[in-house]
Amino acid sequence: MLNWEQLYDACMHCQRCPLAQTRTNVVFGEGPRDAEVMFIGEGPGEQEDLSGRPFVGRGGQFLDQMMEMIDLSRERVFIGNMVKCRPPGNRDPLNTEQEACIGYLRNQVALIRPKIIVCLGRIAAGRLIHSDYKITKEHGQWVEKAGVMMTAIYHPAALLRDPGKRPETFADLKSIQAMIRARCERTYSL
Ligand code: URA
Protein backbone atom coordinates (compact mmCIF):
# COMPACT_ATOMS: atom_id res chain seq x y z
CA MET A 1 0.00 0.00 0.00
CA LEU A 2 1.25 3.46 -0.88
CA ASN A 3 1.05 6.43 1.45
CA TRP A 4 -0.95 9.45 0.37
CA GLU A 5 1.93 11.31 -1.30
CA GLN A 6 3.19 8.19 -3.11
CA LEU A 7 -0.32 7.40 -4.26
CA TYR A 8 -0.94 10.93 -5.49
CA ASP A 9 2.33 10.86 -7.36
CA ALA A 10 1.61 7.43 -8.90
CA CYS A 11 -1.79 8.64 -10.11
CA MET A 12 -0.41 11.84 -11.57
CA HIS A 13 2.09 9.87 -13.65
CA CYS A 14 -0.10 6.87 -14.38
CA GLN A 15 0.17 5.25 -17.81
CA ARG A 16 -1.66 2.04 -16.95
CA CYS A 17 -4.41 2.45 -19.54
CA PRO A 18 -4.98 4.32 -22.80
CA LEU A 19 -6.98 7.08 -21.06
CA ALA A 20 -3.59 8.49 -20.09
CA GLN A 21 -3.07 9.51 -23.72
CA THR A 22 -6.25 11.55 -24.02
CA ARG A 23 -6.54 13.12 -20.56
CA THR A 24 -5.77 16.74 -19.77
CA ASN A 25 -5.59 16.15 -16.02
CA VAL A 26 -5.79 13.19 -13.68
CA VAL A 27 -8.70 13.68 -11.30
CA PHE A 28 -7.38 12.26 -8.05
CA GLY A 29 -10.45 13.15 -6.00
CA GLU A 30 -10.71 15.62 -3.16
CA GLY A 31 -11.81 15.93 0.42
CA PRO A 32 -10.43 15.24 3.88
CA ARG A 33 -7.90 12.41 4.13
CA ASP A 34 -9.82 11.17 7.15
CA ALA A 35 -13.33 11.63 5.73
CA GLU A 36 -15.97 9.42 7.31
CA VAL A 37 -17.99 9.50 4.10
CA MET A 38 -16.85 8.90 0.52
CA PHE A 39 -18.86 9.56 -2.64
CA ILE A 40 -17.65 7.63 -5.68
CA GLY A 41 -18.71 8.55 -9.21
CA GLU A 42 -17.94 7.03 -12.55
CA GLY A 43 -15.19 9.06 -14.13
CA PRO A 44 -14.26 12.63 -14.98
CA GLY A 45 -16.25 14.51 -17.60
CA GLU A 46 -15.02 17.45 -19.66
CA GLN A 47 -15.00 20.06 -16.89
CA GLU A 48 -13.34 17.65 -14.49
CA ASP A 49 -10.69 16.75 -17.06
CA LEU A 50 -9.97 20.44 -17.65
CA SER A 51 -9.86 21.41 -13.98
CA GLY A 52 -8.48 18.24 -12.39
CA ARG A 53 -11.32 18.32 -9.83
CA PRO A 54 -14.18 15.84 -9.39
CA PHE A 55 -17.81 16.76 -10.03
CA VAL A 56 -17.43 20.40 -11.03
CA GLY A 57 -19.64 20.38 -14.16
CA ARG A 58 -23.43 20.40 -14.29
CA GLY A 59 -23.66 17.03 -12.59
CA GLY A 60 -21.36 18.30 -9.88
CA GLN A 61 -23.52 21.34 -9.26
CA PHE A 62 -26.48 19.04 -8.89
CA LEU A 63 -24.49 16.83 -6.52
CA ASP A 64 -23.79 19.93 -4.41
CA GLN A 65 -27.52 20.61 -4.24
CA MET A 66 -28.23 17.02 -3.24
CA MET A 67 -25.64 17.21 -0.49
CA GLU A 68 -27.06 20.50 0.72
CA MET A 69 -30.44 18.84 1.17
CA ILE A 70 -28.90 16.70 3.88
CA ASP A 71 -26.64 19.41 5.31
CA LEU A 72 -23.48 17.96 3.81
CA SER A 73 -20.84 20.13 2.25
CA ARG A 74 -17.92 19.18 0.06
CA GLU A 75 -15.44 19.92 2.82
CA ARG A 76 -16.83 17.04 4.84
CA VAL A 77 -16.75 14.19 2.34
CA PHE A 78 -14.16 12.72 0.01
CA ILE A 79 -15.36 12.75 -3.59
CA GLY A 80 -13.68 10.43 -6.07
CA ASN A 81 -14.36 8.32 -9.13
CA MET A 82 -14.01 4.75 -10.42
CA VAL A 83 -11.54 5.94 -13.02
CA LYS A 84 -9.34 8.97 -12.61
CA CYS A 85 -9.04 9.98 -16.27
CA ARG A 86 -11.78 11.08 -18.63
CA PRO A 87 -13.16 8.49 -21.02
CA PRO A 88 -13.36 10.24 -24.42
CA GLY A 89 -16.80 11.63 -25.18
CA ASN A 90 -17.92 10.69 -21.66
CA ARG A 91 -18.52 7.06 -22.61
CA ASP A 92 -18.69 4.50 -19.80
CA PRO A 93 -15.24 3.48 -18.62
CA LEU A 94 -14.29 0.11 -20.10
CA ASN A 95 -13.77 -2.86 -17.81
CA THR A 96 -10.09 -2.86 -18.65
CA GLU A 97 -9.83 0.81 -17.69
CA GLN A 98 -11.65 0.19 -14.43
CA GLU A 99 -9.38 -2.78 -13.70
CA ALA A 100 -6.31 -0.67 -14.35
CA CYS A 101 -7.55 2.08 -12.02
CA ILE A 102 -9.35 0.37 -9.16
CA GLY A 103 -6.19 -0.34 -7.18
CA TYR A 104 -5.76 3.41 -6.71
CA LEU A 105 -9.28 3.74 -5.35
CA ARG A 106 -8.78 0.76 -3.05
CA ASN A 107 -5.59 2.35 -1.79
CA GLN A 108 -7.48 5.61 -1.17
CA VAL A 109 -10.20 3.76 0.75
CA ALA A 110 -7.56 1.92 2.80
CA LEU A 111 -5.91 5.23 3.75
CA ILE A 112 -9.09 7.20 4.38
CA ARG A 113 -10.89 4.35 6.19
CA PRO A 114 -14.40 5.76 5.65
CA LYS A 115 -17.41 4.51 7.58
CA ILE A 116 -19.78 5.05 4.67
CA ILE A 117 -19.32 4.80 0.90
CA VAL A 118 -21.99 6.17 -1.41
CA CYS A 119 -21.74 4.99 -5.02
CA LEU A 120 -23.01 7.53 -7.52
CA GLY A 121 -24.60 5.51 -10.28
CA ARG A 122 -24.50 1.96 -11.55
CA ILE A 123 -20.88 1.87 -12.68
CA ALA A 124 -19.47 2.45 -9.20
CA ALA A 125 -22.14 0.26 -7.58
CA GLY A 126 -21.49 -2.57 -10.03
CA ARG A 127 -17.82 -2.55 -9.17
CA LEU A 128 -17.90 -1.75 -5.44
CA ILE A 129 -21.11 -3.39 -4.21
CA HIS A 130 -21.72 -6.37 -6.50
CA SER A 131 -21.25 -7.09 -10.16
CA ASP A 132 -24.88 -7.51 -11.25
CA TYR A 133 -26.09 -4.46 -9.32
CA LYS A 134 -29.43 -3.13 -10.61
CA ILE A 135 -29.55 0.53 -9.73
CA THR A 136 -33.29 0.83 -10.44
CA LYS A 137 -34.07 -1.93 -7.92
CA GLU A 138 -31.29 -1.64 -5.38
CA HIS A 139 -30.59 2.08 -4.98
CA GLY A 140 -30.86 3.19 -1.39
CA GLN A 141 -30.29 -0.29 0.04
CA TRP A 142 -27.40 -0.75 2.46
CA VAL A 143 -24.77 -3.48 2.46
CA GLU A 144 -21.95 -3.85 4.95
CA LYS A 145 -18.57 -4.78 3.48
CA ALA A 146 -15.48 -5.08 5.66
CA GLY A 147 -17.11 -2.86 8.26
CA VAL A 148 -18.01 -0.15 5.75
CA MET A 149 -21.66 0.67 5.10
CA MET A 150 -22.24 0.95 1.37
CA THR A 151 -25.12 2.19 -0.72
CA ALA A 152 -25.77 3.64 -4.15
CA ILE A 153 -27.96 6.40 -5.49
CA TYR A 154 -28.69 7.42 -9.06
CA HIS A 155 -25.90 9.32 -10.75
CA PRO A 156 -26.47 13.10 -10.73
CA ALA A 157 -26.37 13.11 -14.56
CA ALA A 158 -29.20 10.53 -14.61
CA LEU A 159 -31.20 12.73 -12.24
CA LEU A 160 -30.67 15.73 -14.50
CA ARG A 161 -31.91 13.68 -17.49
CA ASP A 162 -34.84 12.15 -15.63
CA PRO A 163 -36.30 14.36 -12.90
CA GLY A 164 -38.88 11.61 -12.23
CA LYS A 165 -36.19 9.76 -10.29
CA ARG A 166 -35.64 12.62 -7.87
CA PRO A 167 -38.26 11.79 -5.22
CA GLU A 168 -36.77 8.28 -4.73
CA THR A 169 -33.34 9.83 -4.52
CA PHE A 170 -34.52 12.28 -1.90
CA ALA A 171 -35.61 9.30 0.22
CA ASP A 172 -32.20 7.69 -0.35
CA LEU A 173 -30.48 10.91 0.71
CA LYS A 174 -32.50 11.00 3.93
CA SER A 175 -31.42 7.42 4.59
CA ILE A 176 -27.79 8.44 4.01
CA GLN A 177 -28.26 11.31 6.44
CA ALA A 178 -29.65 8.92 9.07
CA MET A 179 -26.75 6.50 8.52
CA ILE A 180 -24.24 9.32 8.90
CA ARG A 181 -25.90 10.38 12.14
CA ALA A 182 -25.83 6.80 13.42
CA ARG A 183 -22.29 5.86 12.35
CA CYS A 184 -20.20 9.00 12.08
CA GLU A 185 -18.95 11.17 14.89
CA ARG A 186 -17.44 14.08 13.02
CA THR A 187 -19.28 14.58 9.73
CA TYR A 188 -22.14 16.62 11.20
CA SER A 189 -20.21 18.27 13.98
CA LEU A 190 -17.30 19.96 12.25
N1 URA B 1 -19.45 12.39 -13.46
C1 URA B 1 -18.75 11.53 -12.69
O1 URA B 1 -19.09 10.37 -12.58
N2 URA B 1 -17.68 11.99 -12.07
C2 URA B 1 -17.26 13.26 -12.14
O2 URA B 1 -16.26 13.60 -11.51
C3 URA B 1 -18.02 14.13 -12.93
C4 URA B 1 -19.10 13.69 -13.59
Tab-separated table of N, CA and C in Angstrom, residues 3-94:
chain	number	residue	atom	x	y	z
A	3	ASN	N	1.572	5.353	0.616
A	3	ASN	CA	1.046	6.429	1.452
A	3	ASN	C	0.431	7.497	0.534
A	4	TRP	N	-0.158	8.490	1.151
A	4	TRP	CA	-0.947	9.454	0.374
A	4	TRP	C	-0.103	10.135	-0.711
A	5	GLU	N	1.070	10.582	-0.344
A	5	GLU	CA	1.927	11.309	-1.297
A	5	GLU	C	2.386	10.390	-2.430
A	6	GLN	N	2.761	9.157	-2.075
A	6	GLN	CA	3.186	8.186	-3.106
A	6	GLN	C	2.028	7.885	-4.058
A	7	LEU	N	0.854	7.734	-3.463
A	7	LEU	CA	-0.323	7.396	-4.264
A	7	LEU	C	-0.673	8.542	-5.212
A	8	TYR	N	-0.645	9.753	-4.676
A	8	TYR	CA	-0.943	10.930	-5.495
A	8	TYR	C	0.038	11.006	-6.672
A	9	ASP	N	1.286	10.798	-6.349
A	9	ASP	CA	2.328	10.857	-7.364
A	9	ASP	C	2.142	9.757	-8.423
A	10	ALA	N	1.826	8.549	-7.964
A	10	ALA	CA	1.608	7.432	-8.899
A	10	ALA	C	0.434	7.744	-9.832
A	11	CYS	N	-0.620	8.318	-9.282
A	11	CYS	CA	-1.795	8.635	-10.110
A	11	CYS	C	-1.452	9.728	-11.127
A	12	MET	N	-0.738	10.724	-10.675
A	12	MET	CA	-0.409	11.843	-11.565
A	12	MET	C	0.423	11.391	-12.766
A	13	HIS	N	1.229	10.347	-12.560
A	13	HIS	CA	2.094	9.870	-13.647
A	13	HIS	C	1.589	8.592	-14.301
A	14	CYS	N	0.372	8.204	-13.961
A	14	CYS	CA	-0.101	6.871	-14.383
A	14	CYS	C	-0.179	6.737	-15.913
A	15	GLN	N	0.271	5.578	-16.378
A	15	GLN	CA	0.167	5.249	-17.810
A	15	GLN	C	-0.424	3.850	-17.953
A	16	ARG	N	-1.210	3.426	-16.945
A	16	ARG	CA	-1.663	2.036	-16.950
A	16	ARG	C	-2.717	1.721	-18.001
A	17	CYS	N	-3.394	2.738	-18.510
A	17	CYS	CA	-4.411	2.445	-19.536
A	17	CYS	C	-4.406	3.557	-20.575
A	18	PRO	N	-5.043	3.335	-21.707
A	18	PRO	CA	-4.984	4.319	-22.801
A	18	PRO	C	-5.615	5.671	-22.476
A	19	LEU	N	-6.406	5.767	-21.396
A	19	LEU	CA	-6.984	7.077	-21.061
A	19	LEU	C	-5.885	8.097	-20.744
A	20	ALA	N	-4.721	7.589	-20.380
A	20	ALA	CA	-3.589	8.488	-20.088
A	20	ALA	C	-3.235	9.343	-21.302
A	21	GLN	N	-3.466	8.784	-22.504
A	21	GLN	CA	-3.074	9.511	-23.717
A	21	GLN	C	-4.023	10.658	-24.046
A	22	THR	N	-5.261	10.545	-23.612
A	22	THR	CA	-6.246	11.553	-24.016
A	22	THR	C	-6.614	12.526	-22.887
A	23	ARG	N	-6.158	12.237	-21.675
A	23	ARG	CA	-6.539	13.117	-20.556
A	23	ARG	C	-5.812	14.458	-20.622
A	24	THR	N	-6.461	15.480	-20.033
A	24	THR	CA	-5.774	16.738	-19.770
A	24	THR	C	-5.188	16.673	-18.364
A	25	ASN	N	-6.024	16.278	-17.410
A	25	ASN	CA	-5.590	16.148	-16.020
A	25	ASN	C	-6.074	14.839	-15.432
A	26	VAL	N	-5.323	14.296	-14.516
A	26	VAL	CA	-5.789	13.190	-13.680
A	26	VAL	C	-6.678	13.800	-12.599
A	27	VAL	N	-7.820	13.185	-12.361
A	27	VAL	CA	-8.703	13.681	-11.303
A	27	VAL	C	-8.565	12.740	-10.108
A	28	PHE	N	-7.730	13.117	-9.177
A	28	PHE	CA	-7.383	12.256	-8.052
A	28	PHE	C	-8.543	12.091	-7.086
A	29	GLY	N	-9.389	13.112	-7.008
A	29	GLY	CA	-10.451	13.150	-5.995
A	29	GLY	C	-10.067	14.179	-4.963
A	30	GLU	N	-11.058	14.630	-4.182
A	30	GLU	CA	-10.715	15.625	-3.163
A	30	GLU	C	-11.620	15.521	-1.956
A	31	GLY	N	-11.079	15.990	-0.841
A	31	GLY	CA	-11.807	15.934	0.421
A	31	GLY	C	-10.832	15.573	1.522
A	32	PRO	N	-11.324	15.534	2.763
A	32	PRO	CA	-10.430	15.242	3.881
A	32	PRO	C	-9.812	13.850	3.766
A	33	ARG	N	-8.572	13.718	4.166
A	33	ARG	CA	-7.901	12.406	4.129
A	33	ARG	C	-8.418	11.475	5.197
A	34	ASP	N	-9.207	12.025	6.117
A	34	ASP	CA	-9.816	11.169	7.145
A	34	ASP	C	-11.344	11.260	7.080
A	35	ALA	N	-11.865	11.486	5.879
A	35	ALA	CA	-13.325	11.628	5.725
A	35	ALA	C	-14.040	10.377	6.224
A	36	GLU	N	-15.159	10.570	6.886
A	36	GLU	CA	-15.966	9.424	7.313
A	36	GLU	C	-16.877	8.947	6.184
A	37	VAL	N	-17.072	9.807	5.208
A	37	VAL	CA	-17.986	9.497	4.104
A	37	VAL	C	-17.271	9.722	2.777
A	38	MET	N	-17.381	8.731	1.875
A	38	MET	CA	-16.850	8.898	0.520
A	38	MET	C	-17.985	8.795	-0.496
A	39	PHE	N	-17.957	9.640	-1.500
A	39	PHE	CA	-18.863	9.559	-2.641
A	39	PHE	C	-18.014	9.156	-3.851
A	40	ILE	N	-18.446	8.115	-4.548
A	40	ILE	CA	-17.652	7.633	-5.681
A	40	ILE	C	-18.484	7.661	-6.960
A	41	GLY	N	-18.037	8.461	-7.913
A	41	GLY	CA	-18.708	8.545	-9.206
A	41	GLY	C	-18.091	7.603	-10.213
A	42	GLU	N	-18.313	7.936	-11.465
A	42	GLU	CA	-17.944	7.026	-12.551
A	42	GLU	C	-16.565	7.393	-13.114
A	43	GLY	N	-16.457	8.606	-13.571
A	43	GLY	CA	-15.194	9.062	-14.135
A	43	GLY	C	-15.336	10.525	-14.493
A	44	PRO	N	-14.216	11.203	-14.664
A	44	PRO	CA	-14.264	12.633	-14.983
A	44	PRO	C	-14.975	12.908	-16.299
A	45	GLY	N	-15.696	14.005	-16.357
A	45	GLY	CA	-16.252	14.514	-17.604
A	45	GLY	C	-15.340	15.630	-18.109
A	46	GLU	N	-15.872	16.421	-19.032
A	46	GLU	CA	-15.023	17.446	-19.661
A	46	GLU	C	-14.501	18.476	-18.656
A	47	GLN	N	-15.407	19.014	-17.850
A	47	GLN	CA	-15.000	20.059	-16.892
A	47	GLN	C	-14.008	19.529	-15.875
A	48	GLU	N	-14.225	18.274	-15.473
A	48	GLU	CA	-13.341	17.653	-14.488
A	48	GLU	C	-11.954	17.429	-15.094
A	49	ASP	N	-11.954	16.979	-16.345
A	49	ASP	CA	-10.690	16.755	-17.059
A	49	ASP	C	-9.907	18.071	-17.183
A	50	LEU	N	-10.633	19.148	-17.468
A	50	LEU	CA	-9.966	20.445	-17.654
A	50	LEU	C	-9.461	21.021	-16.335
A	51	SER	N	-10.212	20.776	-15.265
A	51	SER	CA	-9.857	21.411	-13.980
A	51	SER	C	-9.053	20.496	-13.066
A	52	GLY	N	-9.135	19.178	-13.296
A	52	GLY	CA	-8.478	18.235	-12.389
A	52	GLY	C	-9.248	17.999	-11.104
A	53	ARG	N	-10.499	18.473	-11.047
A	53	ARG	CA	-11.316	18.322	-9.829
A	53	ARG	C	-12.571	17.504	-10.119
A	54	PRO	N	-13.013	16.681	-9.162
A	54	PRO	CA	-14.181	15.839	-9.393
A	54	PRO	C	-15.497	16.635	-9.321
A	55	PHE	N	-16.443	16.243	-10.115
A	55	PHE	CA	-17.806	16.764	-10.027
A	55	PHE	C	-17.869	18.295	-9.947
A	56	VAL	N	-17.347	18.939	-10.973
A	56	VAL	CA	-17.433	20.398	-11.025
A	56	VAL	C	-18.319	20.894	-12.175
A	57	GLY	N	-18.766	19.990	-13.043
A	57	GLY	CA	-19.637	20.383	-14.156
A	57	GLY	C	-21.096	20.444	-13.690
A	58	ARG	N	-21.996	20.308	-14.638
A	58	ARG	CA	-23.433	20.397	-14.295
A	58	ARG	C	-23.841	19.336	-13.289
A	59	GLY	N	-23.352	18.120	-13.515
A	59	GLY	CA	-23.660	17.027	-12.591
A	59	GLY	C	-23.141	17.331	-11.192
A	60	GLY	N	-21.969	17.957	-11.165
A	60	GLY	CA	-21.361	18.299	-9.884
A	60	GLY	C	-22.164	19.352	-9.145
A	61	GLN	N	-22.689	20.320	-9.906
A	61	GLN	CA	-23.516	21.345	-9.258
A	61	GLN	C	-24.771	20.712	-8.680
A	62	PHE	N	-25.294	19.725	-9.414
A	62	PHE	CA	-26.481	19.037	-8.892
A	62	PHE	C	-26.119	18.193	-7.667
A	63	LEU	N	-24.944	17.588	-7.697
A	63	LEU	CA	-24.486	16.827	-6.519
A	63	LEU	C	-24.377	17.759	-5.305
A	64	ASP	N	-23.863	18.956	-5.512
A	64	ASP	CA	-23.788	19.929	-4.407
A	64	ASP	C	-25.171	20.191	-3.823
A	65	GLN	N	-26.147	20.349	-4.722
A	65	GLN	CA	-27.519	20.606	-4.239
A	65	GLN	C	-28.053	19.417	-3.449
A	66	MET	N	-27.744	18.218	-3.951
A	66	MET	CA	-28.230	17.018	-3.236
A	66	MET	C	-27.595	16.937	-1.854
A	67	MET	N	-26.315	17.270	-1.785
A	67	MET	CA	-25.636	17.208	-0.488
A	67	MET	C	-26.202	18.262	0.462
A	68	GLU	N	-26.487	19.432	-0.110
A	68	GLU	CA	-27.062	20.496	0.721
A	68	GLU	C	-28.368	20.077	1.372
A	69	MET	N	-29.151	19.279	0.629
A	69	MET	CA	-30.443	18.835	1.170
A	69	MET	C	-30.285	18.051	2.463
A	70	ILE	N	-29.119	17.434	2.636
A	70	ILE	CA	-28.900	16.696	3.885
A	70	ILE	C	-27.753	17.327	4.692
A	71	ASP	N	-27.608	18.631	4.522
A	71	ASP	CA	-26.642	19.413	5.315
A	71	ASP	C	-25.207	18.935	5.184
A	72	LEU	N	-24.872	18.379	4.024
A	72	LEU	CA	-23.484	17.960	3.807
A	72	LEU	C	-22.815	18.982	2.913
A	73	SER	N	-21.562	19.279	3.188
A	73	SER	CA	-20.844	20.132	2.251
A	73	SER	C	-19.613	19.386	1.777
A	74	ARG	N	-19.067	19.851	0.681
A	74	ARG	CA	-17.922	19.178	0.062
A	74	ARG	C	-16.741	19.031	1.011
A	75	GLU	N	-16.598	19.964	1.910
A	75	GLU	CA	-15.439	19.917	2.817
A	75	GLU	C	-15.500	18.714	3.743
A	76	ARG	N	-16.675	18.112	3.859
A	76	ARG	CA	-16.831	17.040	4.845
A	76	ARG	C	-16.748	15.640	4.271
A	77	VAL	N	-16.771	15.531	2.956
A	77	VAL	CA	-16.748	14.190	2.345
A	77	VAL	C	-15.602	14.120	1.331
A	78	PHE	N	-15.139	12.900	1.080
A	78	PHE	CA	-14.161	12.720	0.013
A	78	PHE	C	-14.916	12.321	-1.244
A	79	ILE	N	-14.675	13.034	-2.327
A	79	ILE	CA	-15.356	12.750	-3.587
A	79	ILE	C	-14.338	12.227	-4.597
A	80	GLY	N	-14.587	11.026	-5.094
A	80	GLY	CA	-13.679	10.427	-6.072
A	80	GLY	C	-14.465	9.740	-7.178
A	81	ASN	N	-13.746	8.980	-7.981
A	81	ASN	CA	-14.355	8.316	-9.132
A	81	ASN	C	-13.775	6.920	-9.332
A	82	MET	N	-14.500	6.087	-10.068
A	82	MET	CA	-14.010	4.749	-10.418
A	82	MET	C	-12.754	4.819	-11.274
A	83	VAL	N	-12.762	5.720	-12.240
A	83	VAL	CA	-11.544	5.936	-13.020
A	83	VAL	C	-11.135	7.402	-12.895
A	84	LYS	N	-9.843	7.644	-12.926
A	84	LYS	CA	-9.335	8.970	-12.614
A	84	LYS	C	-9.056	9.810	-13.860
A	85	CYS	N	-9.248	9.221	-15.028
A	85	CYS	CA	-9.038	9.980	-16.270
A	85	CYS	C	-10.301	9.916	-17.118
A	86	ARG	N	-10.526	10.962	-17.877
A	86	ARG	CA	-11.778	11.075	-18.630
A	86	ARG	C	-11.863	10.077	-19.782
A	87	PRO	N	-12.926	9.287	-19.823
A	87	PRO	CA	-13.161	8.488	-21.025
A	87	PRO	C	-13.627	9.415	-22.145
A	88	PRO	N	-13.019	9.315	-23.332
A	88	PRO	CA	-13.356	10.239	-24.424
A	88	PRO	C	-14.862	10.271	-24.688
A	89	GLY	N	-15.382	11.476	-24.883
A	89	GLY	CA	-16.799	11.635	-25.183
A	89	GLY	C	-17.705	11.227	-24.035
A	90	ASN	N	-17.157	11.087	-22.857
A	90	ASN	CA	-17.924	10.687	-21.664
A	90	ASN	C	-18.566	9.310	-21.781
A	91	ARG	N	-17.988	8.425	-22.579
A	91	ARG	CA	-18.518	7.061	-22.606
A	91	ARG	C	-18.263	6.395	-21.261
A	92	ASP	N	-18.961	5.256	-21.026
A	92	ASP	CA	-18.695	4.503	-19.798
A	92	ASP	C	-17.241	4.036	-19.811
A	93	PRO	N	-16.599	4.045	-18.648
A	93	PRO	CA	-15.241	3.483	-18.623
A	93	PRO	C	-15.279	1.988	-18.934
A	94	LEU	N	-14.347	1.527	-19.757
A	94	LEU	CA	-14.291	0.106	-20.101
A	94	LEU	C	-13.860	-0.701	-18.880
